[in-house]
Amino acid sequence: MRSISNCLLFLVLLQGAASLTVPYNNFFDQVKSGLNKLSVTELKRLLSERGIDFRDCLEKQDLVDRLESSPGNDAAFATAAPDLGLTAEENRLVNTVKRVSPGVAYITSLSRASAGLRSFSLGAESQVPVGTGSGFLWDEQGHVVTNCHVVLATGRLPSTVQVKLQGMAEACEASVVGVEPEKDLAVLKMNCPRNMLPKPLDVGTSNDLQVGQSVTAIGNPFGLDNTVTTGVVSALGRDINGFGGRIIQGCIQTDASINPGNSGGPLMDSSGRLIGVNTAILAGGGGGAGTAGNIGIGFAIPVDTVRRVVNQIIRYGKVVRPTLGINVVDDRVTRSVEQQLRRNLEGVLVAQVVPQSPADRAGLNPMKLRPDGTTILGDLITQVNGQPVKQVEDLLSAIEEQEKGDLVDLTIHRSCDPNQVHVVSVRLVSRDDLEPLRNQSRGTAWVPQGRNSNVGRSRTLRDFPLPWQ
């Protein structure tokens, strides 16, 4: 993967140096121009593979600037453990765990004890644990990421949250910066000197994960701190029932052992880069209360989603979510449509349009189902404000850079026809404004039926993941 990314960067540099007839001072301007032509997904891949931290980048230009100003950090992934008779892969895992485990947190939520439990407290107010889980250090400012259900174990904010990192003699109190129940994520801020904090985890990407690749989970199952388990990515794009019954879309499925207490802990790739936040397991039946445990099916919130949510909570204290008012087709399904049509569909396919939304007023067309069960393709979004959109992550990032009320220009292929290119202007609204209208969406979900077939069958949003933007 790294060789592919380096080739991509080389091509960008080569494009900037294609003409030596221009003044030498213009060379780097041409290189910058080449980087700006890359999509958000491609820029993240370059940064991740070069070991450059981009977790705090909110806009595409931030990614370009970070790539230009950073020499790379390949040494961060080097293997330096002594030879103990372990295989190369075992040495790699041992070094990865040693490097990242100091940044994994044991989190305890406490609430004020009831009056009946204060009899021996001599009048002092006592607190009792109401929830425990895992988390991890996000940045050098002491922000810690965990699951919302770890913090809101009783349905409301706890009186105190304690965070303990490996090597700490005692737990440190933390304040709740903000929560996002819809994605089951929460951000805490440790109230301790920064020089006491270890290095935060390296942040990877999740849009390019592959089924079968190795993963590692670190957490505190059943209170057993700093427990390491390994496995693979078992599947992608799973929908799960999250906090408060909310559906969390596009999750990572893994067979790495995840148990109660792992919630909020990191799921990492083989280089120790964060790719997800462990959040739920599918528990086997037949046991009594308290016997539920791992049966090889766990789920994690993908890091691309985590990064967007966490950055907004840190900046605004909550998630500020502008929207076009559409549901879009998952990238994996779009690739299947490409294979069936035998032509390129580089962009994001509109599946549904929310009535009275900005997209509806702008005339975007969703997928439609004919009476005979065949599907008419919707519009394909290829650019936002002139910037390329090649995957769903590109569209999400481009829209979430904007604010409610901003006007954006969408370049679309009408009904996926490359000969019908249109530019439509859409004024964004907040997702909260459209929440009452979501169940009235026009269009249909689409599921491929075979390599040589151009037909599909309808399924509801509960059956199939459709990212909402």
Short mmCIF file of C-alpha atoms in Angstrom, two decimals:
data_model
loop_
_atom_site.label_atom_id
_atom_site.label_comp_id
_atom_site.label_asym_id
_atom_site.label_seq_id
_atom_site.Cartn_x
_atom_site.Cartn_y
_atom_site.Cartn_z
CA MET A 1 0.00 0.00 0.00
CA ARG A 2 2.81 2.38 0.84
CA SER A 3 4.41 1.87 -2.57
CA ILE A 4 1.11 2.76 -4.24
CA SER A 5 0.81 5.95 -2.20
CA ASN A 6 4.42 6.91 -2.90
CA CYS A 7 3.80 6.38 -6.62
CA LEU A 8 0.76 8.66 -6.35
CA LEU A 9 2.86 11.37 -4.69
CA PHE A 10 5.59 10.90 -7.31
CA LEU A 11 3.06 11.42 -10.09
CA VAL A 12 1.90 14.63 -8.43
CA LEU A 13 5.50 15.86 -8.21
CA LEU A 14 6.16 14.78 -11.77
CA GLN A 15 3.15 16.74 -12.93
CA GLY A 16 4.54 19.82 -11.20
CA ALA A 17 7.95 19.32 -12.85
CA ALA A 18 6.62 18.43 -16.30
CA SER A 19 7.81 21.68 -17.81
CA LEU A 20 11.30 22.98 -17.01
CA THR A 21 10.80 26.06 -19.15
CA VAL A 22 9.09 27.86 -16.26
CA PRO A 23 11.15 29.62 -13.57
CA TYR A 24 12.44 27.26 -10.87
CA ASN A 25 10.53 29.27 -8.23
CA ASN A 26 7.28 28.16 -9.82
CA PHE A 27 8.05 24.46 -9.36
CA PHE A 28 6.61 24.21 -5.86
CA ASP A 29 3.57 26.23 -6.91
CA GLN A 30 2.92 23.57 -9.55
CA VAL A 31 3.39 20.81 -6.98
CA LYS A 32 0.83 22.50 -4.72
CA SER A 33 -1.55 22.79 -7.64
CA GLY A 34 -1.16 19.06 -8.25
CA LEU A 35 -1.95 18.25 -4.60
CA ASN A 36 -5.07 20.39 -4.72
CA LYS A 37 -6.34 18.24 -7.59
CA LEU A 38 -6.30 15.14 -5.39
CA SER A 39 -9.46 14.11 -3.55
CA VAL A 40 -9.74 14.21 0.24
CA THR A 41 -9.51 10.42 0.31
CA GLU A 42 -6.26 10.41 -1.71
CA LEU A 43 -4.71 13.11 0.49
CA LYS A 44 -5.58 11.19 3.66
CA ARG A 45 -4.07 8.03 2.21
CA LEU A 46 -0.81 9.85 1.42
CA LEU A 47 -0.64 11.36 4.90
CA SER A 48 -1.45 8.08 6.62
CA GLU A 49 1.06 6.03 4.66
CA ARG A 50 3.79 8.62 5.28
CA GLY A 51 3.08 8.57 9.03
CA ILE A 52 1.92 12.21 9.11
CA ASP A 53 -0.68 13.12 11.74
CA PHE A 54 -3.81 14.75 10.28
CA ARG A 55 -6.42 14.11 13.00
CA ASP A 56 -7.02 17.84 13.55
CA CYS A 57 -7.43 18.75 9.86
CA LEU A 58 -10.99 19.95 9.29
CA GLU A 59 -10.75 21.10 5.67
CA LYS A 60 -9.11 19.85 2.50
CA GLN A 61 -6.64 22.75 2.44
CA ASP A 62 -5.49 21.71 5.93
CA LEU A 63 -4.59 18.28 4.50
CA VAL A 64 -2.66 19.83 1.61
CA ASP A 65 -0.78 22.18 3.94
CA ARG A 66 0.07 19.33 6.32
CA LEU A 67 1.40 17.17 3.48
CA GLU A 68 3.55 20.02 2.16
CA SER A 69 5.00 21.01 5.53
CA SER A 70 5.73 17.54 6.99
CA PRO A 71 8.72 15.40 5.99
CA GLY A 72 6.99 12.19 7.02
CA ASN A 73 7.45 9.89 9.97
CA ASP A 74 8.24 6.47 8.56
CA ALA A 75 10.36 5.77 11.62
CA ALA A 76 7.19 5.64 13.70
CA PHE A 77 6.40 2.27 12.17
CA ALA A 78 9.90 0.80 12.35
CA THR A 79 10.52 -2.45 14.22
CA ALA A 80 13.20 -2.12 16.86
CA ALA A 81 12.59 -4.90 19.38
CA PRO A 82 15.39 -7.28 20.26
CA ASP A 83 15.29 -10.72 18.69
CA LEU A 84 13.63 -13.00 21.26
CA GLY A 85 13.09 -15.89 18.90
CA LEU A 86 9.82 -14.39 17.70
CA THR A 87 8.70 -14.27 14.11
CA ALA A 88 8.85 -10.97 12.23
CA GLU A 89 5.07 -10.65 12.53
CA GLU A 90 5.18 -11.33 16.28
CA ASN A 91 7.93 -8.74 16.74
CA ARG A 92 5.85 -6.25 14.79
CA LEU A 93 2.82 -6.84 17.03
CA VAL A 94 4.88 -6.66 20.23
CA ASN A 95 6.40 -3.34 19.20
CA THR A 96 3.04 -1.97 18.12
CA VAL A 97 1.48 -2.84 21.48
CA LYS A 98 4.40 -1.31 23.40
CA ARG A 99 4.07 1.89 21.38
CA VAL A 100 0.31 2.40 21.55
CA SER A 101 -0.80 0.85 24.87
CA PRO A 102 0.31 3.85 26.99
CA GLY A 103 -2.35 5.89 25.17
CA VAL A 104 -5.21 3.48 25.97
CA ALA A 105 -7.42 4.57 28.87
CA TYR A 106 -9.43 2.86 31.58
CA ILE A 107 -12.55 5.00 32.11
CA THR A 108 -14.85 4.98 35.14
CA SER A 109 -18.05 7.01 35.41
CA LEU A 110 -19.22 7.84 38.94
CA SER A 111 -22.49 9.21 40.29
CA ARG A 112 -23.43 10.54 43.70
CA ALA A 113 -24.49 7.79 46.07
CA SER A 114 -28.03 7.63 47.37
CA ALA A 115 -28.71 8.73 50.94
CA GLY A 116 -28.79 5.14 52.15
CA LEU A 117 -25.19 4.58 51.11
CA ARG A 118 -23.86 7.66 52.94
CA SER A 119 -24.28 6.41 56.50
CA PHE A 120 -20.56 5.78 57.02
CA SER A 121 -19.32 8.81 55.07
CA LEU A 122 -19.48 11.17 58.11
CA GLY A 123 -21.54 13.64 56.12
CA ALA A 124 -19.25 13.71 53.10
CA GLU A 125 -20.85 13.06 49.78
CA SER A 126 -19.76 9.70 48.35
CA GLN A 127 -19.73 8.49 44.77
CA VAL A 128 -20.23 5.04 43.30
CA PRO A 129 -19.13 3.64 39.93
CA VAL A 130 -22.00 3.41 37.43
CA GLY A 131 -20.08 2.53 34.29
CA THR A 132 -16.66 1.44 33.12
CA GLY A 133 -15.07 1.09 29.73
CA SER A 134 -12.10 1.91 27.56
CA GLY A 135 -10.91 4.91 25.61
CA PHE A 136 -7.78 6.37 24.10
CA LEU A 137 -5.78 9.59 24.05
CA TRP A 138 -6.72 11.64 20.99
CA ASP A 139 -4.28 14.56 21.11
CA GLU A 140 -1.58 16.29 23.13
CA GLN A 141 -4.16 18.56 24.77
CA GLY A 142 -5.49 15.63 26.80
CA HIS A 143 -8.69 14.87 24.88
CA VAL A 144 -9.83 11.26 25.29
CA VAL A 145 -12.31 9.48 23.00
CA THR A 146 -14.69 6.80 24.21
CA ASN A 147 -18.23 5.55 23.65
CA CYS A 148 -21.21 7.67 24.62
CA HIS A 149 -22.73 4.71 26.47
CA VAL A 150 -19.64 4.48 28.69
CA VAL A 151 -20.13 8.08 29.84
CA LEU A 152 -23.95 8.10 29.90
CA ALA A 153 -24.31 4.69 31.53
CA THR A 154 -27.27 5.90 33.60
CA GLY A 155 -28.80 7.97 30.82
CA ARG A 156 -27.42 11.27 32.14
CA LEU A 157 -24.03 12.89 32.66
CA PRO A 158 -22.11 11.42 35.61
CA SER A 159 -20.98 13.56 38.52
CA THR A 160 -17.36 12.54 37.89
CA VAL A 161 -15.40 10.75 35.18
CA GLN A 162 -12.02 9.23 35.97
CA VAL A 163 -9.41 8.34 33.35
CA LYS A 164 -6.39 6.17 34.04
CA LEU A 165 -3.63 5.66 31.49
CA GLN A 166 -0.96 2.98 31.69
CA GLY A 167 1.81 4.04 34.07
CA MET A 168 -0.37 6.42 36.10
CA ALA A 169 -0.29 5.80 39.83
CA GLU A 170 -3.81 7.17 40.22
CA ALA A 171 -6.69 7.99 37.92
CA CYS A 172 -7.11 11.55 36.70
CA GLU A 173 -10.44 13.36 36.75
CA ALA A 174 -11.80 14.39 33.38
CA SER A 175 -14.53 16.72 32.17
CA VAL A 176 -17.06 15.82 29.47
CA VAL A 177 -16.42 18.04 26.43
CA GLY A 178 -19.38 16.70 24.48
CA VAL A 179 -21.27 13.61 23.36
CA GLU A 180 -22.81 12.43 20.10
CA PRO A 181 -25.40 9.72 20.89
CA GLU A 182 -26.19 9.15 17.20
CA LYS A 183 -22.64 7.81 16.65
CA ASP A 184 -22.16 6.56 20.24
CA LEU A 185 -19.09 8.75 20.72
CA ALA A 186 -17.97 11.01 23.56
CA VAL A 187 -14.97 13.28 24.12
CA LEU A 188 -13.41 13.87 27.54
CA LYS A 189 -10.69 16.30 28.65
CA MET A 190 -8.18 15.10 31.25
CA ASN A 191 -7.50 17.57 34.06
CA CYS A 192 -3.80 16.88 34.45
CA PRO A 193 -0.52 18.46 33.29
CA ARG A 194 0.23 17.82 29.64
CA ASN A 195 3.77 16.68 30.40
CA MET A 196 2.25 13.65 32.12
CA LEU A 197 0.56 12.50 28.92
CA PRO A 198 2.00 9.85 26.58
CA LYS A 199 1.98 10.09 22.79
CA PRO A 200 -1.54 9.98 21.31
CA LEU A 201 -2.47 7.12 19.00
CA ASP A 202 -1.66 7.49 15.31
CA VAL A 203 -4.81 7.99 13.23
CA GLY A 204 -5.34 5.95 10.06
CA THR A 205 -8.18 5.83 7.55
CA SER A 206 -11.11 3.45 7.23
CA ASN A 207 -12.46 4.07 3.72
CA ASP A 208 -9.75 1.85 2.22
CA LEU A 209 -9.95 -1.07 4.68
CA GLN A 210 -9.95 -4.56 3.20
CA VAL A 211 -11.80 -7.62 4.45
CA GLY A 212 -9.21 -10.05 5.78
CA GLN A 213 -6.60 -7.53 6.91
CA SER A 214 -5.18 -7.91 10.41
CA VAL A 215 -6.47 -5.83 13.33
CA THR A 216 -5.59 -5.40 17.01
CA ALA A 217 -7.84 -4.33 19.87
CA ILE A 218 -6.67 -3.02 23.24
CA GLY A 219 -9.01 -2.38 26.15
CA ASN A 220 -10.21 -3.36 29.60
CA PRO A 221 -12.65 -6.28 29.25
CA PHE A 222 -14.25 -7.20 32.59
CA GLY A 223 -11.86 -4.72 34.25
CA LEU A 224 -8.73 -6.51 33.01
CA ASP A 225 -6.74 -3.48 31.96
CA ASN A 226 -4.53 -3.32 28.84
CA THR A 227 -5.81 -6.58 27.36
CA VAL A 228 -4.65 -7.16 23.78
CA THR A 229 -6.56 -9.28 21.24
CA THR A 230 -6.06 -9.76 17.52
CA GLY A 231 -8.16 -10.77 14.54
CA VAL A 232 -9.14 -9.62 11.08
CA VAL A 233 -11.63 -7.33 9.43
CA SER A 234 -14.50 -9.78 8.96
CA ALA A 235 -16.82 -7.47 7.01
CA LEU A 236 -17.44 -3.80 6.24
CA GLY A 237 -20.50 -1.57 6.07
CA ARG A 238 -22.44 -3.22 8.88
CA ASP A 239 -25.42 -1.48 10.55
CA ILE A 240 -25.78 -1.99 14.29
CA ASN A 241 -28.15 -0.91 17.04
CA GLY A 242 -26.25 1.75 18.90
CA PHE A 243 -26.81 3.85 22.02
CA GLY A 244 -30.48 4.38 22.82
CA GLY A 245 -31.59 2.18 19.92
CA ARG A 246 -30.09 4.46 17.28
CA ILE A 247 -28.81 2.78 14.12
CA ILE A 248 -25.07 3.29 13.52
CA GLN A 249 -24.27 2.78 9.84
CA GLY A 250 -21.15 1.58 8.08
CA CYS A 251 -19.45 -0.16 11.01
CA ILE A 252 -16.45 -2.51 10.86
CA GLN A 253 -17.07 -6.14 11.81
CA THR A 254 -14.15 -8.01 13.39
CA ASP A 255 -13.46 -11.34 15.05
CA ALA A 256 -10.90 -9.79 17.42
CA SER A 257 -12.17 -10.67 20.89
CA ILE A 258 -14.23 -7.76 22.26
CA ASN A 259 -16.09 -8.10 25.56
CA PRO A 260 -17.90 -5.86 28.07
CA GLY A 261 -15.33 -3.27 29.12
CA ASN A 262 -13.77 -2.99 25.65
CA SER A 263 -16.34 -0.35 24.67
CA GLY A 264 -14.65 2.86 23.56
CA GLY A 265 -11.26 1.24 23.06
CA PRO A 266 -9.22 1.41 19.85
CA LEU A 267 -9.28 -1.00 16.94
CA MET A 268 -5.98 -0.67 15.06
CA ASP A 269 -4.36 -1.91 11.88
CA SER A 270 -1.13 -3.92 11.84
CA SER A 271 0.93 -0.70 12.08
CA GLY A 272 -0.90 0.48 15.19
CA ARG A 273 -2.92 3.17 13.44
CA LEU A 274 -6.44 3.80 14.71
CA ILE A 275 -9.07 2.48 12.29
CA GLY A 276 -12.10 2.25 14.55
CA VAL A 277 -13.64 2.56 18.02
CA ASN A 278 -14.91 -0.72 19.49
CA THR A 279 -18.54 -0.28 20.43
CA ALA A 280 -20.63 -3.48 20.40
CA ILE A 281 -20.65 -7.26 20.21
CA LEU A 282 -23.16 -9.83 19.06
CA ALA A 283 -23.67 -11.96 22.17
CA GLY A 284 -24.64 -15.62 21.98
CA GLY A 285 -27.92 -16.81 23.43
CA GLY A 286 -28.61 -19.55 25.90
CA GLY A 287 -26.72 -18.13 28.86
CA GLY A 288 -28.03 -16.55 31.97
CA ALA A 289 -27.73 -12.92 32.97
CA GLY A 290 -24.18 -11.73 32.98
CA THR A 291 -22.84 -14.59 30.89
CA ALA A 292 -22.90 -12.77 27.56
CA GLY A 293 -19.49 -12.62 25.96
CA ASN A 294 -17.62 -12.64 22.69
CA ILE A 295 -18.57 -15.17 20.02
CA GLY A 296 -16.30 -13.74 17.35
CA ILE A 297 -18.55 -10.96 16.09
CA GLY A 298 -17.68 -7.46 17.24
CA PHE A 299 -18.26 -4.03 15.74
CA ALA A 300 -16.29 -0.78 15.61
CA ILE A 301 -17.19 2.73 14.46
CA PRO A 302 -14.90 3.58 11.49
CA VAL A 303 -12.20 6.17 12.15
CA ASP A 304 -13.25 8.43 9.26
CA THR A 305 -16.54 8.95 11.10
CA VAL A 306 -14.77 9.26 14.46
CA ARG A 307 -12.41 11.97 13.21
CA ARG A 308 -15.23 14.14 11.85
CA VAL A 309 -17.33 13.82 15.00
CA VAL A 310 -14.45 14.30 17.47
CA ASN A 311 -13.07 17.38 15.72
CA GLN A 312 -16.48 19.04 15.79
CA ILE A 313 -17.06 18.21 19.46
CA ILE A 314 -13.63 19.63 20.37
CA ARG A 315 -14.25 22.79 18.34
CA TYR A 316 -17.94 23.42 19.05
CA GLY A 317 -18.84 21.23 22.02
CA LYS A 318 -21.33 19.35 19.84
CA VAL A 319 -21.67 18.00 16.31
CA VAL A 320 -22.68 20.69 13.84
CA ARG A 321 -24.03 18.88 10.81
CA PRO A 322 -24.91 20.69 7.60
CA THR A 323 -26.66 18.56 5.00
CA LEU A 324 -27.85 18.38 1.42
CA GLY A 325 -30.81 16.21 2.39
CA ILE A 326 -29.92 13.02 0.54
CA ASN A 327 -29.08 9.40 1.24
CA VAL A 328 -26.22 8.05 -0.86
CA VAL A 329 -25.20 4.59 -1.97
CA ASP A 330 -22.33 2.87 -0.19
CA ASP A 331 -19.08 2.78 -2.20
CA ARG A 332 -19.07 -1.02 -2.30
CA VAL A 333 -22.47 -1.07 -3.97
CA THR A 334 -21.42 1.60 -6.46
CA ARG A 335 -18.46 -0.56 -7.45
CA SER A 336 -20.89 -3.44 -8.03
CA VAL A 337 -23.02 -1.21 -10.26
CA GLU A 338 -19.86 -0.30 -12.19
CA GLN A 339 -19.12 -3.96 -12.85
CA GLN A 340 -22.64 -4.62 -14.07
CA LEU A 341 -22.75 -1.56 -16.32
CA ARG A 342 -19.13 -2.12 -17.43
CA ARG A 343 -18.35 1.58 -17.20
CA ASN A 344 -16.77 3.92 -14.69
CA LEU A 345 -18.94 5.59 -12.02
CA GLU A 346 -16.38 7.76 -10.25
CA GLY A 347 -18.46 9.72 -7.79
CA VAL A 348 -21.27 9.29 -5.27
CA LEU A 349 -24.61 7.87 -6.32
CA VAL A 350 -27.80 9.50 -4.96
CA ALA A 351 -30.15 6.86 -3.54
CA GLN A 352 -32.82 8.95 -1.84
CA VAL A 353 -33.82 12.61 -1.58
CA VAL A 354 -35.55 14.06 1.48
CA PRO A 355 -38.71 16.00 0.49
CA GLN A 356 -38.46 19.79 0.87
CA SER A 357 -34.71 19.47 1.42
CA PRO A 358 -32.09 21.60 -0.38
CA ALA A 359 -31.36 18.69 -2.74
CA ASP A 360 -35.07 18.33 -3.52
CA ARG A 361 -35.41 22.02 -4.34
CA ALA A 362 -32.27 21.86 -6.51
CA GLY A 363 -33.77 19.01 -8.54
CA LEU A 364 -31.45 16.12 -7.64
CA ASN A 365 -32.80 12.79 -8.84
CA PRO A 366 -32.71 9.68 -6.62
CA MET A 367 -32.82 6.05 -7.68
CA LYS A 368 -36.29 4.87 -8.69
CA LEU A 369 -37.89 1.47 -8.78
CA ARG A 370 -39.97 0.48 -11.80
CA PRO A 371 -43.09 -1.70 -11.37
CA ASP A 372 -41.18 -4.66 -12.87
CA GLY A 373 -38.54 -4.43 -10.13
CA THR A 374 -35.75 -2.90 -12.23
CA THR A 375 -34.00 0.22 -11.04
CA ILE A 376 -33.43 3.61 -12.70
CA LEU A 377 -30.12 5.04 -11.53
CA GLY A 378 -30.11 8.38 -9.75
CA ASP A 379 -27.72 11.30 -10.23
CA LEU A 380 -23.98 10.86 -9.72
CA ILE A 381 -22.21 13.62 -7.74
CA THR A 382 -18.66 14.09 -9.07
CA GLN A 383 -17.57 17.49 -7.63
CA VAL A 384 -18.35 19.89 -4.78
CA ASN A 385 -17.31 23.48 -5.46
CA GLY A 386 -14.99 22.21 -8.19
CA GLN A 387 -13.24 19.71 -5.91
CA PRO A 388 -13.29 16.04 -7.01
CA VAL A 389 -15.66 13.62 -5.29
CA LYS A 390 -14.64 10.01 -5.89
CA GLN A 391 -16.00 8.29 -2.78
CA VAL A 392 -18.62 8.86 -0.09
CA GLU A 393 -15.91 10.06 2.31
CA ASP A 394 -15.00 12.85 -0.14
CA LEU A 395 -18.60 14.09 -0.21
CA LEU A 396 -19.05 13.89 3.57
CA SER A 397 -15.80 15.78 4.18
CA ALA A 398 -16.61 18.46 1.59
CA ILE A 399 -20.08 19.13 3.02
CA GLU A 400 -18.99 19.07 6.66
CA GLU A 401 -16.39 21.74 5.90
CA GLN A 402 -19.31 24.07 5.22
CA GLU A 403 -21.78 25.72 7.56
CA LYS A 404 -25.55 25.95 7.65
CA GLY A 405 -26.66 28.51 5.06
CA ASP A 406 -23.62 28.11 2.78
CA LEU A 407 -24.23 27.76 -0.96
CA VAL A 408 -22.37 24.88 -2.63
CA ASP A 409 -22.11 23.97 -6.31
CA LEU A 410 -22.56 20.29 -7.13
CA THR A 411 -21.36 18.85 -10.43
CA ILE A 412 -23.57 15.90 -11.31
CA HIS A 413 -24.03 13.36 -14.07
CA ARG A 414 -27.78 13.25 -14.57
CA SER A 415 -28.92 9.63 -14.09
CA CYS A 416 -25.23 8.63 -14.23
CA ASP A 417 -25.01 9.73 -17.88
CA PRO A 418 -21.54 11.28 -18.50
CA ASN A 419 -23.00 13.17 -21.48
CA GLN A 420 -25.44 15.02 -19.20
CA VAL A 421 -23.20 17.07 -16.92
CA HIS A 422 -24.96 19.74 -14.84
CA VAL A 423 -23.90 22.13 -12.09
CA VAL A 424 -26.58 22.82 -9.48
CA SER A 425 -26.38 25.20 -6.51
CA VAL A 426 -27.60 23.94 -3.14
CA ARG A 427 -27.97 25.96 0.08
CA LEU A 428 -27.19 23.78 3.10
CA VAL A 429 -29.39 23.38 6.15
CA SER A 430 -28.78 21.62 9.46
CA ARG A 431 -29.61 17.95 9.86
CA ASP A 432 -31.82 18.80 12.81
CA ASP A 433 -34.00 20.88 10.47
CA LEU A 434 -34.60 17.83 8.26
CA GLU A 435 -34.91 15.17 10.96
CA PRO A 436 -38.76 15.11 10.89
CA LEU A 437 -38.70 14.57 7.11
CA ARG A 438 -36.16 11.72 6.89
CA ASN A 439 -38.75 8.94 6.77
CA GLN A 440 -40.44 10.56 3.76
CA SER A 441 -37.40 10.26 1.46
CA ARG A 442 -37.97 9.84 -2.27
CA GLY A 443 -36.13 6.98 -3.99
CA THR A 444 -35.10 3.45 -3.14
CA ALA A 445 -32.20 1.49 -1.75
CA TRP A 446 -30.55 -0.80 -4.28
CA VAL A 447 -28.89 -4.18 -3.93
CA PRO A 448 -27.03 -5.87 -6.83
CA GLN A 449 -28.45 -9.19 -8.02
CA GLY A 450 -25.75 -10.59 -10.26
CA ARG A 451 -22.72 -9.76 -12.33
CA ASN A 452 -24.59 -9.66 -15.64
CA SER A 453 -27.84 -8.18 -14.39
CA ASN A 454 -28.95 -4.54 -14.43
CA VAL A 455 -31.88 -5.07 -12.10
CA GLY A 456 -32.15 -4.73 -8.37
CA ARG A 457 -34.68 -5.23 -5.61
CA SER A 458 -35.89 -2.68 -3.11
CA ARG A 459 -34.91 -2.82 0.54
CA THR A 460 -35.65 -0.42 3.37
CA LEU A 461 -33.09 1.73 5.18
CA ARG A 462 -33.24 -0.70 8.10
CA ASP A 463 -32.04 -3.50 5.80
CA PHE A 464 -29.22 -1.72 4.03
CA PRO A 465 -26.69 1.01 4.99
CA LEU A 466 -27.17 4.34 3.22
CA PRO A 467 -24.89 7.13 4.45
CA TRP A 468 -26.94 10.28 4.98
CA GLN A 469 -25.61 13.57 3.69
#
